[in-house]
């Protein structure tokens, strides 16, 4: 049987077979299935782990494979006061906050850490949220490459252990941009934090008024120690510290 020649023939080579499509439209319907992405929406200011809470959203994102998203309901306003540190983020997730002035996440002066990103969270993002009142670190990066922190505000507790950002390990591709760190013992503590971009031209962070108490002389903008190979600190604005950058190898 003779068939008419059809223009737009597309051939797709596979390991065993060769598929020849009779039309371009049929070929366009054949595609690879990408990993799924699930959005978990924070719709409650509670911290009991129930559906719709931030703690629930992080737990769900950790349990589901794929580059997931944590979003905040447009109607949500107020403060999420945590009873304990949030679960560490162990899978890639984009936490898209509603804006620093819309929802705040508070440690109440008692809780240790806010957002923690570990090795499995490579490629995660944290944007447009306000963190305050954590005794240890508002944001902690622990061997988590490729994490992007943008437009985040961290206000500490002025205790001796309080820091806006604590970063350690190989953080290749991780960036901290256009964020504010204030009211902590140290705005940022970099301990063996390698390949981190902290700030940048036109994307610098504001590191202001970090000290243990008003008029104390021990406040530090950025405290750095250990192997910092590949880490770049540039374009930031530091105010009201006795030391903008205190380095100790």
mmCIF file with all atom_site columns, N, CA and C in Angstrom, residues 14-50:
data_model
loop_
_atom_site.group_PDB
_atom_site.id
_atom_site.type_symbol
_atom_site.label_atom_id
_atom_site.label_alt_id
_atom_site.label_comp_id
_atom_site.label_asym_id
_atom_site.label_entity_id
_atom_site.label_seq_id
_atom_site.pdbx_PDB_ins_code
_atom_site.Cartn_x
_atom_site.Cartn_y
_atom_site.Cartn_z
_atom_site.occupancy
_atom_site.B_iso_or_equiv
_atom_site.pdbx_formal_charge
_atom_site.auth_seq_id
_atom_site.auth_comp_id
_atom_site.auth_asym_id
_atom_site.auth_atom_id
_atom_site.pdbx_PDB_model_num
ATOM 1   N N  . UNK A 1 14 ? 15.306 6.062  19.858 1.00 0.00 ? 14 UNK A N  1
ATOM 2   C CA . UNK A 1 14 ? 15.317 5.436  21.172 1.00 0.00 ? 14 UNK A CA 1
ATOM 3   C C  . UNK A 1 14 ? 16.366 4.332  21.181 1.00 0.00 ? 14 UNK A C  1
ATOM 4   N N  . UNK A 1 15 ? 16.727 3.801  22.338 1.00 0.00 ? 15 UNK A N  1
ATOM 5   C CA . UNK A 1 15 ? 17.779 2.779  22.386 1.00 0.00 ? 15 UNK A CA 1
ATOM 6   C C  . UNK A 1 15 ? 17.491 1.565  21.505 1.00 0.00 ? 15 UNK A C  1
ATOM 7   N N  . UNK A 1 16 ? 16.221 1.216  21.316 1.00 0.00 ? 16 UNK A N  1
ATOM 8   C CA . UNK A 1 16 ? 15.909 -0.002 20.566 1.00 0.00 ? 16 UNK A CA 1
ATOM 9   C C  . UNK A 1 16 ? 15.131 0.308  19.307 1.00 0.00 ? 16 UNK A C  1
ATOM 10  N N  . UNK A 1 17 ? 14.148 1.177  19.399 1.00 0.00 ? 17 UNK A N  1
ATOM 11  C CA . UNK A 1 17 ? 13.263 1.442  18.281 1.00 0.00 ? 17 UNK A CA 1
ATOM 12  C C  . UNK A 1 17 ? 13.464 2.849  17.733 1.00 0.00 ? 17 UNK A C  1
ATOM 13  N N  . UNK A 1 18 ? 13.024 3.067  16.493 1.00 0.00 ? 18 UNK A N  1
ATOM 14  C CA . UNK A 1 18 ? 12.946 4.388  15.905 1.00 0.00 ? 18 UNK A CA 1
ATOM 15  C C  . UNK A 1 18 ? 11.487 4.695  15.615 1.00 0.00 ? 18 UNK A C  1
ATOM 16  N N  . UNK A 1 19 ? 10.984 5.797  16.191 1.00 0.00 ? 19 UNK A N  1
ATOM 17  C CA . UNK A 1 19 ? 9.600  6.180  16.009 1.00 0.00 ? 19 UNK A CA 1
ATOM 18  C C  . UNK A 1 19 ? 9.531  7.296  14.984 1.00 0.00 ? 19 UNK A C  1
ATOM 19  N N  . UNK A 1 20 ? 8.722  7.108  13.936 1.00 0.00 ? 20 UNK A N  1
ATOM 20  C CA . UNK A 1 20 ? 8.525  8.138  12.926 1.00 0.00 ? 20 UNK A CA 1
ATOM 21  C C  . UNK A 1 20 ? 7.078  8.596  12.984 1.00 0.00 ? 20 UNK A C  1
ATOM 22  N N  . UNK A 1 21 ? 6.886  9.911  13.266 1.00 0.00 ? 21 UNK A N  1
ATOM 23  C CA . UNK A 1 21 ? 5.551  10.450 13.411 1.00 0.00 ? 21 UNK A CA 1
ATOM 24  C C  . UNK A 1 21 ? 5.047  10.957 12.068 1.00 0.00 ? 21 UNK A C  1
ATOM 25  N N  . UNK A 1 22 ? 3.771  10.736 11.792 1.00 0.00 ? 22 UNK A N  1
ATOM 26  C CA . UNK A 1 22 ? 3.183  11.139 10.523 1.00 0.00 ? 22 UNK A CA 1
ATOM 27  C C  . UNK A 1 22 ? 2.901  12.625 10.461 1.00 0.00 ? 22 UNK A C  1
ATOM 28  N N  . UNK A 1 23 ? 2.949  13.317 11.574 1.00 0.00 ? 23 UNK A N  1
ATOM 29  C CA . UNK A 1 23 ? 2.702  14.751 11.560 1.00 0.00 ? 23 UNK A CA 1
ATOM 30  C C  . UNK A 1 23 ? 3.418  15.410 12.716 1.00 0.00 ? 23 UNK A C  1
ATOM 31  N N  . UNK A 1 24 ? 3.689  16.690 12.541 1.00 0.00 ? 24 UNK A N  1
ATOM 32  C CA . UNK A 1 24 ? 4.345  17.448 13.607 1.00 0.00 ? 24 UNK A CA 1
ATOM 33  C C  . UNK A 1 24 ? 3.451  17.568 14.822 1.00 0.00 ? 24 UNK A C  1
ATOM 34  N N  . UNK A 1 25 ? 2.136  17.654 14.621 1.00 0.00 ? 25 UNK A N  1
ATOM 35  C CA . UNK A 1 25 ? 1.225  17.805 15.750 1.00 0.00 ? 25 UNK A CA 1
ATOM 36  C C  . UNK A 1 25 ? 1.243  16.575 16.630 1.00 0.00 ? 25 UNK A C  1
ATOM 37  N N  . UNK A 1 26 ? 1.352  15.396 16.021 1.00 0.00 ? 26 UNK A N  1
ATOM 38  C CA . UNK A 1 26 ? 1.415  14.165 16.800 1.00 0.00 ? 26 UNK A CA 1
ATOM 39  C C  . UNK A 1 26 ? 2.724  14.105 17.571 1.00 0.00 ? 26 UNK A C  1
ATOM 40  N N  . UNK A 1 27 ? 3.815  14.549 16.907 1.00 0.00 ? 27 UNK A N  1
ATOM 41  C CA . UNK A 1 27 ? 5.105  14.525 17.592 1.00 0.00 ? 27 UNK A CA 1
ATOM 42  C C  . UNK A 1 27 ? 5.114  15.455 18.782 1.00 0.00 ? 27 UNK A C  1
ATOM 43  N N  . UNK A 1 28 ? 4.436  16.585 18.672 1.00 0.00 ? 28 UNK A N  1
ATOM 44  C CA . UNK A 1 28 ? 4.438  17.564 19.763 1.00 0.00 ? 28 UNK A CA 1
ATOM 45  C C  . UNK A 1 28 ? 3.709  17.064 20.989 1.00 0.00 ? 28 UNK A C  1
ATOM 46  N N  . UNK A 1 29 ? 2.894  16.043 20.843 1.00 0.00 ? 29 UNK A N  1
ATOM 47  C CA . UNK A 1 29 ? 2.153  15.509 21.976 1.00 0.00 ? 29 UNK A CA 1
ATOM 48  C C  . UNK A 1 29 ? 2.996  14.523 22.781 1.00 0.00 ? 29 UNK A C  1
ATOM 49  N N  . UNK A 1 30 ? 4.173  14.190 22.270 1.00 0.00 ? 30 UNK A N  1
ATOM 50  C CA . UNK A 1 30 ? 5.052  13.256 22.948 1.00 0.00 ? 30 UNK A CA 1
ATOM 51  C C  . UNK A 1 30 ? 6.103  14.036 23.710 1.00 0.00 ? 30 UNK A C  1
ATOM 52  N N  . UNK A 1 31 ? 6.138  13.887 25.049 1.00 0.00 ? 31 UNK A N  1
ATOM 53  C CA . UNK A 1 31 ? 7.069  14.660 25.855 1.00 0.00 ? 31 UNK A CA 1
ATOM 54  C C  . UNK A 1 31 ? 7.479  13.865 27.070 1.00 0.00 ? 31 UNK A C  1
ATOM 55  N N  . UNK A 1 32 ? 8.634  14.246 27.616 1.00 0.00 ? 32 UNK A N  1
ATOM 56  C CA . UNK A 1 32 ? 9.100  13.614 28.840 1.00 0.00 ? 32 UNK A CA 1
ATOM 57  C C  . UNK A 1 32 ? 8.347  14.188 30.022 1.00 0.00 ? 32 UNK A C  1
ATOM 58  N N  . UNK A 1 33 ? 8.083  13.352 31.001 1.00 0.00 ? 33 UNK A N  1
ATOM 59  C CA . UNK A 1 33 ? 7.369  13.785 32.198 1.00 0.00 ? 33 UNK A CA 1
ATOM 60  C C  . UNK A 1 33 ? 8.377  14.308 33.209 1.00 0.00 ? 33 UNK A C  1
ATOM 61  N N  . UNK A 1 34 ? 8.250  15.586 33.589 1.00 0.00 ? 34 UNK A N  1
ATOM 62  C CA . UNK A 1 34 ? 9.163  16.204 34.552 1.00 0.00 ? 34 UNK A CA 1
ATOM 63  C C  . UNK A 1 34 ? 8.752  15.836 35.973 1.00 0.00 ? 34 UNK A C  1
ATOM 64  N N  . UNK A 1 35 ? 9.718  15.901 36.902 1.00 0.00 ? 35 UNK A N  1
ATOM 65  C CA . UNK A 1 35 ? 9.363  15.660 38.305 1.00 0.00 ? 35 UNK A CA 1
ATOM 66  C C  . UNK A 1 35 ? 8.272  16.623 38.754 1.00 0.00 ? 35 UNK A C  1
ATOM 67  N N  . UNK A 1 36 ? 7.371  16.146 39.578 1.00 0.00 ? 36 UNK A N  1
ATOM 68  C CA . UNK A 1 36 ? 6.245  16.965 40.006 1.00 0.00 ? 36 UNK A CA 1
ATOM 69  C C  . UNK A 1 36 ? 6.691  18.015 41.025 1.00 0.00 ? 36 UNK A C  1
ATOM 70  N N  . UNK A 1 37 ? 5.957  19.110 41.063 1.00 0.00 ? 37 UNK A N  1
ATOM 71  C CA . UNK A 1 37 ? 6.173  20.160 42.048 1.00 0.00 ? 37 UNK A CA 1
ATOM 72  C C  . UNK A 1 37 ? 4.855  20.394 42.761 1.00 0.00 ? 37 UNK A C  1
ATOM 73  N N  . UNK A 1 38 ? 4.902  20.382 44.073 1.00 0.00 ? 38 UNK A N  1
ATOM 74  C CA . UNK A 1 38 ? 3.696  20.536 44.882 1.00 0.00 ? 38 UNK A CA 1
ATOM 75  C C  . UNK A 1 38 ? 3.784  21.827 45.683 1.00 0.00 ? 38 UNK A C  1
ATOM 76  N N  . UNK A 1 39 ? 2.695  22.574 45.735 1.00 0.00 ? 39 UNK A N  1
ATOM 77  C CA . UNK A 1 39 ? 2.634  23.795 46.522 1.00 0.00 ? 39 UNK A CA 1
ATOM 78  C C  . UNK A 1 39 ? 1.869  23.541 47.814 1.00 0.00 ? 39 UNK A C  1
ATOM 79  N N  . UNK A 1 40 ? 2.482  23.885 48.929 1.00 0.00 ? 40 UNK A N  1
ATOM 80  C CA . UNK A 1 40 ? 1.849  23.777 50.244 1.00 0.00 ? 40 UNK A CA 1
ATOM 81  C C  . UNK A 1 40 ? 1.600  25.191 50.749 1.00 0.00 ? 40 UNK A C  1
ATOM 82  N N  . UNK A 1 41 ? 0.346  25.495 51.064 1.00 0.00 ? 41 UNK A N  1
ATOM 83  C CA . UNK A 1 41 ? -0.033 26.858 51.413 1.00 0.00 ? 41 UNK A CA 1
ATOM 84  C C  . UNK A 1 41 ? -0.202 27.018 52.918 1.00 0.00 ? 41 UNK A C  1
ATOM 85  N N  . UNK A 1 42 ? 0.478  28.023 53.463 1.00 0.00 ? 42 UNK A N  1
ATOM 86  C CA . UNK A 1 42 ? 0.343  28.361 54.880 1.00 0.00 ? 42 UNK A CA 1
ATOM 87  C C  . UNK A 1 42 ? -0.854 29.292 55.016 1.00 0.00 ? 42 UNK A C  1
ATOM 88  N N  . UNK A 1 43 ? -1.867 28.818 55.718 1.00 0.00 ? 43 UNK A N  1
ATOM 89  C CA . UNK A 1 43 ? -3.107 29.589 55.865 1.00 0.00 ? 43 UNK A CA 1
ATOM 90  C C  . UNK A 1 43 ? -3.452 29.864 57.318 1.00 0.00 ? 43 UNK A C  1
ATOM 91  N N  . UNK A 1 44 ? -2.563 29.459 58.245 1.00 0.00 ? 44 UNK A N  1
ATOM 92  C CA . UNK A 1 44 ? -2.846 29.602 59.668 1.00 0.00 ? 44 UNK A CA 1
ATOM 93  C C  . UNK A 1 44 ? -1.638 30.174 60.392 1.00 0.00 ? 44 UNK A C  1
ATOM 94  N N  . UNK A 1 45 ? -1.890 30.967 61.432 1.00 0.00 ? 45 UNK A N  1
ATOM 95  C CA . UNK A 1 45 ? -0.820 31.508 62.273 1.00 0.00 ? 45 UNK A CA 1
ATOM 96  C C  . UNK A 1 45 ? -0.475 30.566 63.422 1.00 0.00 ? 45 UNK A C  1
ATOM 97  N N  . UNK A 1 46 ? -1.148 29.452 63.515 1.00 0.00 ? 46 UNK A N  1
ATOM 98  C CA . UNK A 1 46 ? -0.912 28.500 64.603 1.00 0.00 ? 46 UNK A CA 1
ATOM 99  C C  . UNK A 1 46 ? 0.416  27.773 64.391 1.00 0.00 ? 46 UNK A C  1
ATOM 100 N N  . UNK A 1 47 ? 0.873  27.095 65.440 1.00 0.00 ? 47 UNK A N  1
ATOM 101 C CA . UNK A 1 47 ? 2.118  26.323 65.357 1.00 0.00 ? 47 UNK A CA 1
ATOM 102 C C  . UNK A 1 47 ? 1.933  24.954 65.989 1.00 0.00 ? 47 UNK A C  1
ATOM 103 N N  . UNK A 1 48 ? 0.807  24.314 65.697 1.00 0.00 ? 48 UNK A N  1
ATOM 104 C CA . UNK A 1 48 ? 0.535  23.000 66.277 1.00 0.00 ? 48 UNK A CA 1
ATOM 105 C C  . UNK A 1 48 ? 0.768  21.856 65.304 1.00 0.00 ? 48 UNK A C  1
ATOM 106 N N  . UNK A 1 49 ? 1.291  22.164 64.105 1.00 0.00 ? 49 UNK A N  1
ATOM 107 C CA . UNK A 1 49 ? 1.574  21.119 63.139 1.00 0.00 ? 49 UNK A CA 1
ATOM 108 C C  . UNK A 1 49 ? 0.388  20.668 62.324 1.00 0.00 ? 49 UNK A C  1
ATOM 109 N N  . UNK A 1 50 ? -0.766 21.282 62.539 1.00 0.00 ? 50 UNK A N  1
ATOM 110 C CA . UNK A 1 50 ? -1.953 20.883 61.784 1.00 0.00 ? 50 UNK A CA 1
ATOM 111 C C  . UNK A 1 50 ? -1.889 21.425 60.363 1.00 0.00 ? 50 UNK A C  1
#
